[in-house]
GROMACS .gro file of C-alpha atoms in nm:
model
  377
    1MET     CA    1   4.565   1.428  -1.848
    2PRO     CA    2   4.373   1.405  -1.662
    3SER     CA    3   4.093   1.155  -1.766
    4GLY     CA    4   3.871   0.907  -1.509
    5PRO     CA    5   3.896   0.494  -1.512
    6SER     CA    6   3.679   0.362  -1.747
    7GLN     CA    7   3.629   0.762  -1.851
    8PHE     CA    8   3.506   0.623  -2.242
    9LEU     CA    9   3.225   0.406  -2.078
   10LYS     CA   10   3.104   0.642  -1.802
   11PRO     CA   11   3.072   0.979  -1.916
   12GLU     CA   12   3.207   1.280  -1.747
   13SER     CA   13   2.967   1.528  -1.591
   14GLU     CA   14   2.915   1.912  -1.725
   15ALA     CA   15   3.068   2.019  -1.407
   16ALA     CA   16   3.420   1.810  -1.511
   17ARG     CA   17   3.438   1.943  -1.837
   18GLN     CA   18   3.346   2.319  -1.628
   19LEU     CA   19   3.646   2.273  -1.431
   20ARG     CA   20   3.877   2.183  -1.693
   21GLU     CA   21   3.850   2.468  -1.912
   22LEU     CA   22   3.883   2.646  -1.586
   23LEU     CA   23   4.165   2.480  -1.432
   24ALA     CA   24   4.363   2.570  -1.824
   25GLN     CA   25   4.327   2.888  -1.802
   26ARG     CA   26   4.358   3.010  -1.451
   27LEU     CA   27   4.476   2.905  -1.052
   28VAL     CA   28   4.124   2.764  -0.922
   29TYR     CA   29   4.047   2.914  -0.540
   30LEU     CA   30   3.896   2.619  -0.296
   31ASP     CA   31   3.682   2.793   0.032
   32GLY     CA   32   3.887   2.767   0.400
   33ALA     CA   33   3.815   2.701   0.703
   34MET     CA   34   3.476   2.503   0.819
   35GLY     CA   35   3.584   2.391   1.179
   36THR     CA   36   3.773   2.705   1.342
   37MET     CA   37   3.555   2.992   1.100
   38ILE     CA   38   3.199   2.724   1.332
   39GLN     CA   39   3.453   2.783   1.688
   40GLN     CA   40   3.428   3.133   1.635
   41HIS     CA   41   3.073   3.160   1.711
   42LYS     CA   42   3.095   3.003   2.044
   43LEU     CA   43   2.817   2.804   1.979
   44GLY     CA   44   2.641   2.534   2.294
   45GLU     CA   45   2.550   2.257   2.318
   46GLU     CA   46   2.131   2.390   2.200
   47ASP     CA   47   2.304   2.505   1.890
   48TYR     CA   48   2.414   2.089   1.808
   49ARG     CA   49   2.028   2.005   1.946
   50GLY     CA   50   1.822   2.185   1.756
   51GLU     CA   51   1.446   2.050   1.769
   52GLN     CA   52   1.587   1.776   1.569
   53PHE     CA   53   1.802   1.578   1.813
   54ALA     CA   54   1.649   1.746   2.095
   55ASP     CA   55   1.645   1.339   2.235
   56ALA     CA   56   1.994   1.251   2.136
   57LYS     CA   57   2.139   0.997   2.479
   58LYS     CA   58   2.524   1.148   2.433
   59ASP     CA   59   2.611   1.511   2.393
   60LEU     CA   60   2.619   1.637   2.074
   61LYS     CA   61   2.848   2.005   2.099
   62GLY     CA   62   3.181   1.921   1.886
   63ASN     CA   63   2.942   1.802   1.608
   64ASN     CA   64   2.944   2.041   1.371
   65ASP     CA   65   2.821   1.833   1.124
   66LEU     CA   66   2.456   1.861   1.214
   67LEU     CA   67   2.512   2.246   1.224
   68SER     CA   68   2.400   2.194   0.839
   69ILE     CA   69   2.034   2.064   0.968
   70THR     CA   70   2.010   2.233   1.272
   71ARG     CA   71   2.196   2.614   1.200
   72PRO     CA   72   2.227   2.629   0.838
   73ASP     CA   73   2.242   3.042   0.872
   74ILE     CA   74   2.578   2.961   1.028
   75ILE     CA   75   2.678   2.721   0.804
   76ALA     CA   76   2.566   2.959   0.525
   77GLY     CA   77   2.747   3.278   0.613
   78ILE     CA   78   3.105   3.077   0.583
   79HIS     CA   79   2.997   2.953   0.286
   80ASP     CA   80   2.897   3.310   0.160
   81GLY     CA   81   3.158   3.444   0.335
   82PHE     CA   82   3.446   3.228   0.120
   83LEU     CA   83   3.237   3.262  -0.186
   84GLU     CA   84   3.244   3.689  -0.164
   85ALA     CA   85   3.638   3.586  -0.118
   86GLY     CA   86   3.672   3.474  -0.441
   87SER     CA   87   3.652   3.113  -0.321
   88ASP     CA   88   3.578   2.918  -0.662
   89ILE     CA   89   3.472   2.612  -0.495
   90ILE     CA   90   3.355   2.557  -0.133
   91GLU     CA   91   3.301   2.227   0.035
   92THR     CA   92   3.052   2.120   0.224
   93ASN     CA   93   3.014   2.053   0.556
   94THR     CA   94   3.018   1.650   0.619
   95PHE     CA   95   3.381   1.615   0.752
   96SER     CA   96   3.253   1.348   0.974
   97GLY     CA   97   2.997   1.283   0.809
   98THR     CA   98   3.053   0.912   0.761
   99THR     CA   99   2.874   0.638   0.950
  100VAL     CA  100   3.216   0.539   1.145
  101ALA     CA  101   3.256   0.884   1.183
  102GLN     CA  102   2.888   0.931   1.351
  103GLY     CA  103   2.897   0.597   1.529
  104ASP     CA  104   3.092   0.810   1.851
  105TYR     CA  105   2.738   1.005   1.924
  106GLY     CA  106   2.541   0.741   2.010
  107PHE     CA  107   2.290   0.789   1.757
  108GLU     CA  108   1.969   0.502   1.723
  109ASP     CA  109   1.926   0.524   1.382
  110THR     CA  110   2.378   0.644   1.238
  111GLU     CA  111   2.298   0.570   0.885
  112GLU     CA  112   1.959   0.781   0.889
  113VAL     CA  113   2.085   1.067   1.023
  114THR     CA  114   2.459   1.024   0.819
  115ARG     CA  115   2.214   1.054   0.523
  116LEU     CA  116   2.057   1.394   0.628
  117ILE     CA  117   2.389   1.483   0.758
  118ASN     CA  118   2.487   1.504   0.356
  119LEU     CA  119   2.172   1.573   0.199
  120GLU     CA  120   2.136   1.893   0.391
  121SER     CA  121   2.467   2.015   0.397
  122ALA     CA  122   2.522   1.957   0.003
  123ARG     CA  123   2.203   2.143  -0.055
  124LEU     CA  124   2.310   2.392   0.164
  125ALA     CA  125   2.592   2.487  -0.040
  126ARG     CA  126   2.457   2.430  -0.380
  127LYS     CA  127   2.186   2.678  -0.252
  128CYS     CA  128   2.440   2.965  -0.163
  129ALA     CA  129   2.721   2.842  -0.458
  130ASP     CA  130   2.434   2.878  -0.736
  131ALA     CA  131   2.328   3.214  -0.555
  132PHE     CA  132   2.660   3.320  -0.620
  133THR     CA  133   2.714   3.187  -0.935
  134ALA     CA  134   2.366   3.318  -1.072
  135ARG     CA  135   2.525   3.721  -1.008
  136THR     CA  136   2.805   3.682  -1.148
  137PRO     CA  137   2.752   3.382  -1.478
  138GLU     CA  138   3.095   3.452  -1.614
  139LYS     CA  139   3.230   3.240  -1.268
  140PRO     CA  140   3.088   2.922  -1.247
  141ARG     CA  141   3.085   2.779  -0.857
  142PHE     CA  142   3.103   2.440  -0.770
  143VAL     CA  143   3.008   2.246  -0.455
  144ALA     CA  144   3.238   2.015  -0.354
  145GLY     CA  145   3.134   1.678  -0.096
  146ALA     CA  146   3.417   1.699   0.179
  147ILE     CA  147   3.493   1.355   0.286
  148GLY     CA  148   3.682   1.320   0.603
  149PRO     CA  149   3.929   1.060   0.675
  150THR     CA  150   3.671   0.873   0.934
  151ASN     CA  151   3.789   0.883   1.291
  152ARG     CA  152   3.965   0.543   1.262
  153THR     CA  153   4.285   0.364   1.069
  154ALA     CA  154   4.274   0.057   0.861
  155SER     CA  155   4.619   0.041   0.848
  156ILE     CA  156   4.750   0.079   1.206
  157SER     CA  157   4.632  -0.064   1.535
  158PRO     CA  158   4.463   0.102   1.815
  159ASP     CA  159   4.639  -0.121   2.103
  160VAL     CA  160   5.027  -0.090   2.100
  161ASN     CA  161   5.034  -0.448   2.243
  162ASP     CA  162   4.832  -0.652   1.938
  163PRO     CA  163   4.983  -0.468   1.588
  164SER     CA  164   4.751  -0.713   1.443
  165LYS     CA  165   4.455  -0.523   1.618
  166ARG     CA  166   4.246  -0.261   1.375
  167ASN     CA  167   3.901  -0.063   1.488
  168VAL     CA  168   3.780  -0.063   1.134
  169THR     CA  169   3.760  -0.308   0.817
  170PHE     CA  170   3.832  -0.171   0.461
  171ASN     CA  171   3.482  -0.329   0.373
  172GLU     CA  172   3.314  -0.130   0.671
  173LEU     CA  173   3.446   0.185   0.535
  174VAL     CA  174   3.387   0.122   0.192
  175THR     CA  175   2.989   0.118   0.276
  176ALA     CA  176   3.066   0.427   0.475
  177TYR     CA  177   3.177   0.609   0.252
  178HIS     CA  178   2.962   0.523  -0.035
  179GLY     CA  179   2.656   0.607   0.185
  180GLN     CA  180   2.769   0.910   0.224
  181ILE     CA  181   2.880   1.020  -0.177
  182VAL     CA  182   2.502   0.898  -0.251
  183ALA     CA  183   2.346   1.149  -0.089
  184LEU     CA  184   2.624   1.392  -0.181
  185VAL     CA  185   2.540   1.357  -0.475
  186GLU     CA  186   2.175   1.368  -0.454
  187GLY     CA  187   2.232   1.688  -0.287
  188GLY     CA  188   2.411   1.847  -0.566
  189VAL     CA  189   2.782   1.827  -0.568
  190ASP     CA  190   3.025   1.889  -0.805
  191ILE     CA  191   3.268   1.754  -0.704
  192ILE     CA  192   3.410   1.438  -0.449
  193LEU     CA  193   3.675   1.561  -0.262
  194ILE     CA  194   3.868   1.275  -0.028
  195GLU     CA  195   4.074   1.526   0.218
  196THR     CA  196   4.260   1.507   0.467
  197ILE     CA  197   4.427   1.114   0.396
  198PHE     CA  198   4.623   1.072   0.658
  199ASP     CA  199   4.606   0.667   0.600
  200THR     CA  200   4.617   0.538   0.214
  201LEU     CA  201   4.462   0.263   0.277
  202ASN     CA  202   4.119   0.471   0.412
  203ALA     CA  203   4.158   0.688   0.091
  204LYS     CA  204   4.176   0.354  -0.094
  205ALA     CA  205   3.831   0.250   0.049
  206ALA     CA  206   3.722   0.622  -0.057
  207VAL     CA  207   3.825   0.634  -0.381
  208PHE     CA  208   3.665   0.211  -0.419
  209ALA     CA  209   3.366   0.367  -0.257
  210THR     CA  210   3.353   0.646  -0.523
  211GLU     CA  211   3.404   0.402  -0.814
  212LYS     CA  212   3.115   0.189  -0.693
  213PHE     CA  213   2.882   0.516  -0.709
  214PHE     CA  214   3.028   0.563  -1.080
  215ASP     CA  215   2.993   0.234  -1.183
  216GLU     CA  216   2.579   0.269  -1.045
  217HIS     CA  217   2.530   0.575  -1.214
  218HIS     CA  218   2.678   0.603  -1.471
  219GLU     CA  219   2.849   0.869  -1.469
  220ARG     CA  220   3.164   1.026  -1.324
  221LEU     CA  221   3.235   1.339  -1.099
  222PRO     CA  222   3.539   1.510  -1.065
  223VAL     CA  223   3.770   1.358  -0.768
  224MET     CA  224   4.000   1.560  -0.589
  225LEU     CA  225   4.290   1.354  -0.338
  226SER     CA  226   4.446   1.603  -0.033
  227GLY     CA  227   4.642   1.403   0.138
  228THR     CA  228   4.785   1.515   0.478
  229ILE     CA  229   5.184   1.479   0.598
  230THR     CA  230   5.201   1.439   1.008
  231ASP     CA  231   5.520   1.623   1.114
  232ALA     CA  232   5.872   1.702   0.984
  233SER     CA  233   5.920   1.342   0.865
  234GLY     CA  234   5.800   1.443   0.566
  235ARG     CA  235   5.529   1.088   0.548
  236THR     CA  236   5.174   1.066   0.598
  237LEU     CA  237   5.062   0.929   0.942
  238SER     CA  238   5.052   0.540   0.793
  239GLY     CA  239   5.423   0.592   0.657
  240GLN     CA  240   5.468   0.707   0.316
  241THR     CA  241   5.645   0.974   0.128
  242PRO     CA  242   5.444   1.205  -0.104
  243GLU     CA  243   5.557   1.001  -0.405
  244ALA     CA  244   5.449   0.681  -0.263
  245PHE     CA  245   5.136   0.850  -0.143
  246TRP     CA  246   5.082   0.962  -0.531
  247ASN     CA  247   5.228   0.563  -0.646
  248SER     CA  248   4.933   0.420  -0.404
  249LEU     CA  249   4.654   0.670  -0.537
  250ARG     CA  250   4.708   0.716  -0.970
  251HIS     CA  251   4.538   0.462  -1.037
  252ALA     CA  252   4.194   0.698  -0.986
  253GLU     CA  253   4.302   0.920  -1.192
  254PRO     CA  254   4.168   1.197  -1.021
  255LEU     CA  255   4.105   1.549  -1.078
  256SER     CA  256   4.375   1.687  -0.857
  257VAL     CA  257   4.618   1.530  -0.613
  258GLY     CA  258   4.755   1.780  -0.333
  259PHE     CA  259   4.802   1.847   0.062
  260ASN     CA  260   4.599   2.028   0.331
  261CYS     CA  261   4.638   2.094   0.690
  262ALA     CA  262   4.845   1.938   0.936
  263MET     CA  263   5.129   2.231   0.881
  264GLY     CA  264   5.149   2.604   0.739
  265ALA     CA  265   5.249   2.658   0.402
  266ASP     CA  266   5.647   2.746   0.410
  267LEU     CA  267   5.653   2.367   0.606
  268MET     CA  268   5.448   2.225   0.346
  269ARG     CA  269   5.664   2.328   0.040
  270PRO     CA  270   5.885   2.039  -0.008
  271TYR     CA  271   5.611   1.822  -0.018
  272LEU     CA  272   5.465   1.995  -0.238
  273GLN     CA  273   5.686   2.037  -0.509
  274GLU     CA  274   5.795   1.685  -0.438
  275LEU     CA  275   5.410   1.601  -0.554
  276SER     CA  276   5.438   1.864  -0.818
  277ARG     CA  277   5.706   1.698  -1.022
  278VAL     CA  278   5.553   1.331  -0.996
  279SER     CA  279   5.172   1.361  -1.056
  280GLU     CA  280   5.040   1.434  -1.386
  281CYS     CA  281   4.712   1.580  -1.268
  282TYR     CA  282   4.674   1.899  -1.169
  283VAL     CA  283   4.790   1.975  -0.830
  284SER     CA  284   4.640   2.148  -0.469
  285CYS     CA  285   4.756   2.341  -0.169
  286TYR     CA  286   4.562   2.437   0.137
  287PRO     CA  287   4.736   2.447   0.442
  288ASN     CA  288   4.626   2.564   0.800
  289ALA     CA  289   4.752   2.908   0.859
  290GLY     CA  290   5.038   2.789   1.066
  291LEU     CA  291   5.048   2.582   1.357
  292PRO     CA  292   4.828   2.610   1.650
  293ASN     CA  293   4.819   2.916   1.914
  294PRO     CA  294   4.576   2.924   2.117
  295LEU     CA  295   4.643   3.308   2.179
  296ALA     CA  296   4.538   3.365   1.809
  297PRO     CA  297   4.215   3.506   1.740
  298THR     CA  298   4.166   3.186   1.486
  299GLY     CA  299   4.355   2.946   1.717
  300TYR     CA  300   4.676   2.935   1.447
  301ASP     CA  301   4.996   3.129   1.395
  302GLU     CA  302   4.910   3.299   1.026
  303LEU     CA  303   4.798   3.657   0.972
  304PRO     CA  304   4.559   3.648   0.618
  305ALA     CA  305   4.946   3.869   0.434
  306ASP     CA  306   5.126   3.536   0.620
  307THR     CA  307   4.981   3.268   0.468
  308ALA     CA  308   4.926   3.448   0.097
  309ARG     CA  309   5.247   3.524   0.082
  310ALA     CA  310   5.365   3.156   0.114
  311LEU     CA  311   5.122   3.059  -0.128
  312ARG     CA  312   5.211   3.294  -0.368
  313GLY     CA  313   5.569   3.165  -0.377
  314PHE     CA  314   5.397   2.806  -0.437
  315ALA     CA  315   5.240   3.004  -0.732
  316GLU     CA  316   5.472   3.197  -0.903
  317GLU     CA  317   5.740   2.917  -0.829
  318GLY     CA  318   5.445   2.686  -1.051
  319TYR     CA  319   5.349   2.455  -0.835
  320VAL     CA  320   5.032   2.442  -0.761
  321ASN     CA  321   4.668   2.487  -0.983
  322ILE     CA  322   4.397   2.474  -0.674
  323ILE     CA  323   4.512   2.685  -0.380
  324GLY     CA  324   4.252   2.761  -0.044
  325GLY     CA  325   4.292   2.684   0.341
  326CYS     CA  326   4.233   2.486   0.591
  327CYS     CA  327   4.262   2.485   0.984
  328GLY     CA  328   4.242   2.896   1.087
  329THR     CA  329   4.195   3.034   0.810
  330THR     CA  330   3.935   3.337   0.713
  331PRO     CA  331   3.717   3.484   0.428
  332ALA     CA  332   4.019   3.755   0.468
  333HIS     CA  333   4.267   3.494   0.429
  334LEU     CA  334   4.175   3.337   0.112
  335LYS     CA  335   4.099   3.718  -0.009
  336ALA     CA  336   4.456   3.762   0.084
  337ILE     CA  337   4.567   3.475  -0.110
  338TYR     CA  338   4.304   3.517  -0.419
  339GLU     CA  339   4.510   3.874  -0.419
  340ALA     CA  340   4.834   3.770  -0.395
  341THR     CA  341   4.768   3.463  -0.683
  342ASN     CA  342   4.545   3.554  -0.898
  343GLU     CA  343   4.816   3.684  -1.136
  344TYR     CA  344   4.985   3.439  -1.195
  345PRO     CA  345   4.984   3.131  -1.472
  346PRO     CA  346   4.839   2.786  -1.335
  347ARG     CA  347   5.106   2.502  -1.308
  348GLU     CA  348   5.143   2.304  -1.622
  349LEU     CA  349   5.065   1.918  -1.649
  350PRO     CA  350   5.445   1.781  -1.687
  351SER     CA  351   5.469   1.468  -1.923
  352ILE     CA  352   5.515   1.220  -1.702
  353GLN     CA  353   5.746   0.882  -1.848
  354ALA     CA  354   5.507   0.561  -1.902
  355GLY     CA  355   5.629   0.282  -1.623
  356LEU     CA  356   5.535   0.046  -1.341
  357ARG     CA  357   5.515   0.261  -1.028
  358LEU     CA  358   5.494   0.051  -0.722
  359SER     CA  359   5.483   0.230  -0.376
  360GLY     CA  360   5.512   0.065   0.023
  361LEU     CA  361   5.643   0.358   0.255
  362GLU     CA  362   5.914   0.496  -0.043
  363PRO     CA  363   5.852   0.429  -0.393
  364LEU     CA  364   5.955   0.145  -0.678
  365ASN     CA  365   5.946   0.323  -1.033
  366LEU     CA  366   6.027   0.075  -1.319
  367ALA     CA  367   6.003   0.372  -1.549
  368SER     CA  368   6.304   0.346  -1.797
  369ALA     CA  369   6.359   0.129  -2.071
  370THR     CA  370   6.675  -0.035  -2.185
  371GLU     CA  371   6.787  -0.340  -2.320
  372GLU     CA  372   6.843  -0.487  -2.046
  373GLY     CA  373   6.503  -0.447  -1.936
  374MET     CA  374   6.306  -0.188  -1.661
  375VAL     CA  375   6.537   0.015  -1.496
  376ALA     CA  376   6.476   0.130  -1.113
  377SER     CA  377   6.466   0.487  -1.066
   0.00000   0.00000   0.00000
């Protein structure tokens, strides 16, 4: 494991082969936060508008994806900082790069704007990654096309008085994600990263769009899935436990599955442990730098040494294959994480017994064959 669905029909990319070889040898490092790094620059409305969006009808400040177009110098500087700190994989600045998410900003042609965001963000990250690979060819760098959850949920009603109401449909999400993927791949990404999954149905739409793209282009890129446990209940926002979350998405046969955002690594431990136990693919973890703290320089509690200590524990216990950082993490955090963990071997892929694995909010596994039939576990 893992191979992709219908891999015999759609050969994997060269990047996928290189990544699998690397993951078999050592821990692999993602980058850190994009949004909180951008916040440190104290940008104004004019930085987001630039010349390209000077006539936009709504305020654009906070629409960070636009900065790949209007302030590529800032985004490239953030990429370079994480690459210098030891990242093997950097993410494109496209967390909100769908027509669904960008629709709130009042663009007359949202589809054209989102295509430009994804295309230019991918090209920018590709240029940065290739420059570092050229400096040290023995350490190839990869670009992950970041696909966020959007600002809408397909599973939960936005109206407490109408449980059946939805503000987005599955098909609308598929269309939005597919357009994003087309532009990201055209821009040069190596990996499709569906991240910060709070609603598994949204993620299923993203997976469907990804498979549609692979069918159209007869080649597979590695797919990474990363969910978000929203609080101490140990569930995603749409209510699933870690194992139920995995059962819902394992059909995608991703390169990796993991958790990011929402909380610091210490609070993430039991959920990552569970995912590591049940998942036959590689496991990733890129937590926030602790909990939000408006008085801290990055807006989050943990210093680099704190985050590195927690992730070292995960590496020592064999829970992870891919490590990075989310909100509040800086190149200093990533450098500390790399230095604290690079001596540890990667998690070994477990042998998972074949069986029927279902899920609602909880998992239902029919995995033990007996004379009486399949036994739920």
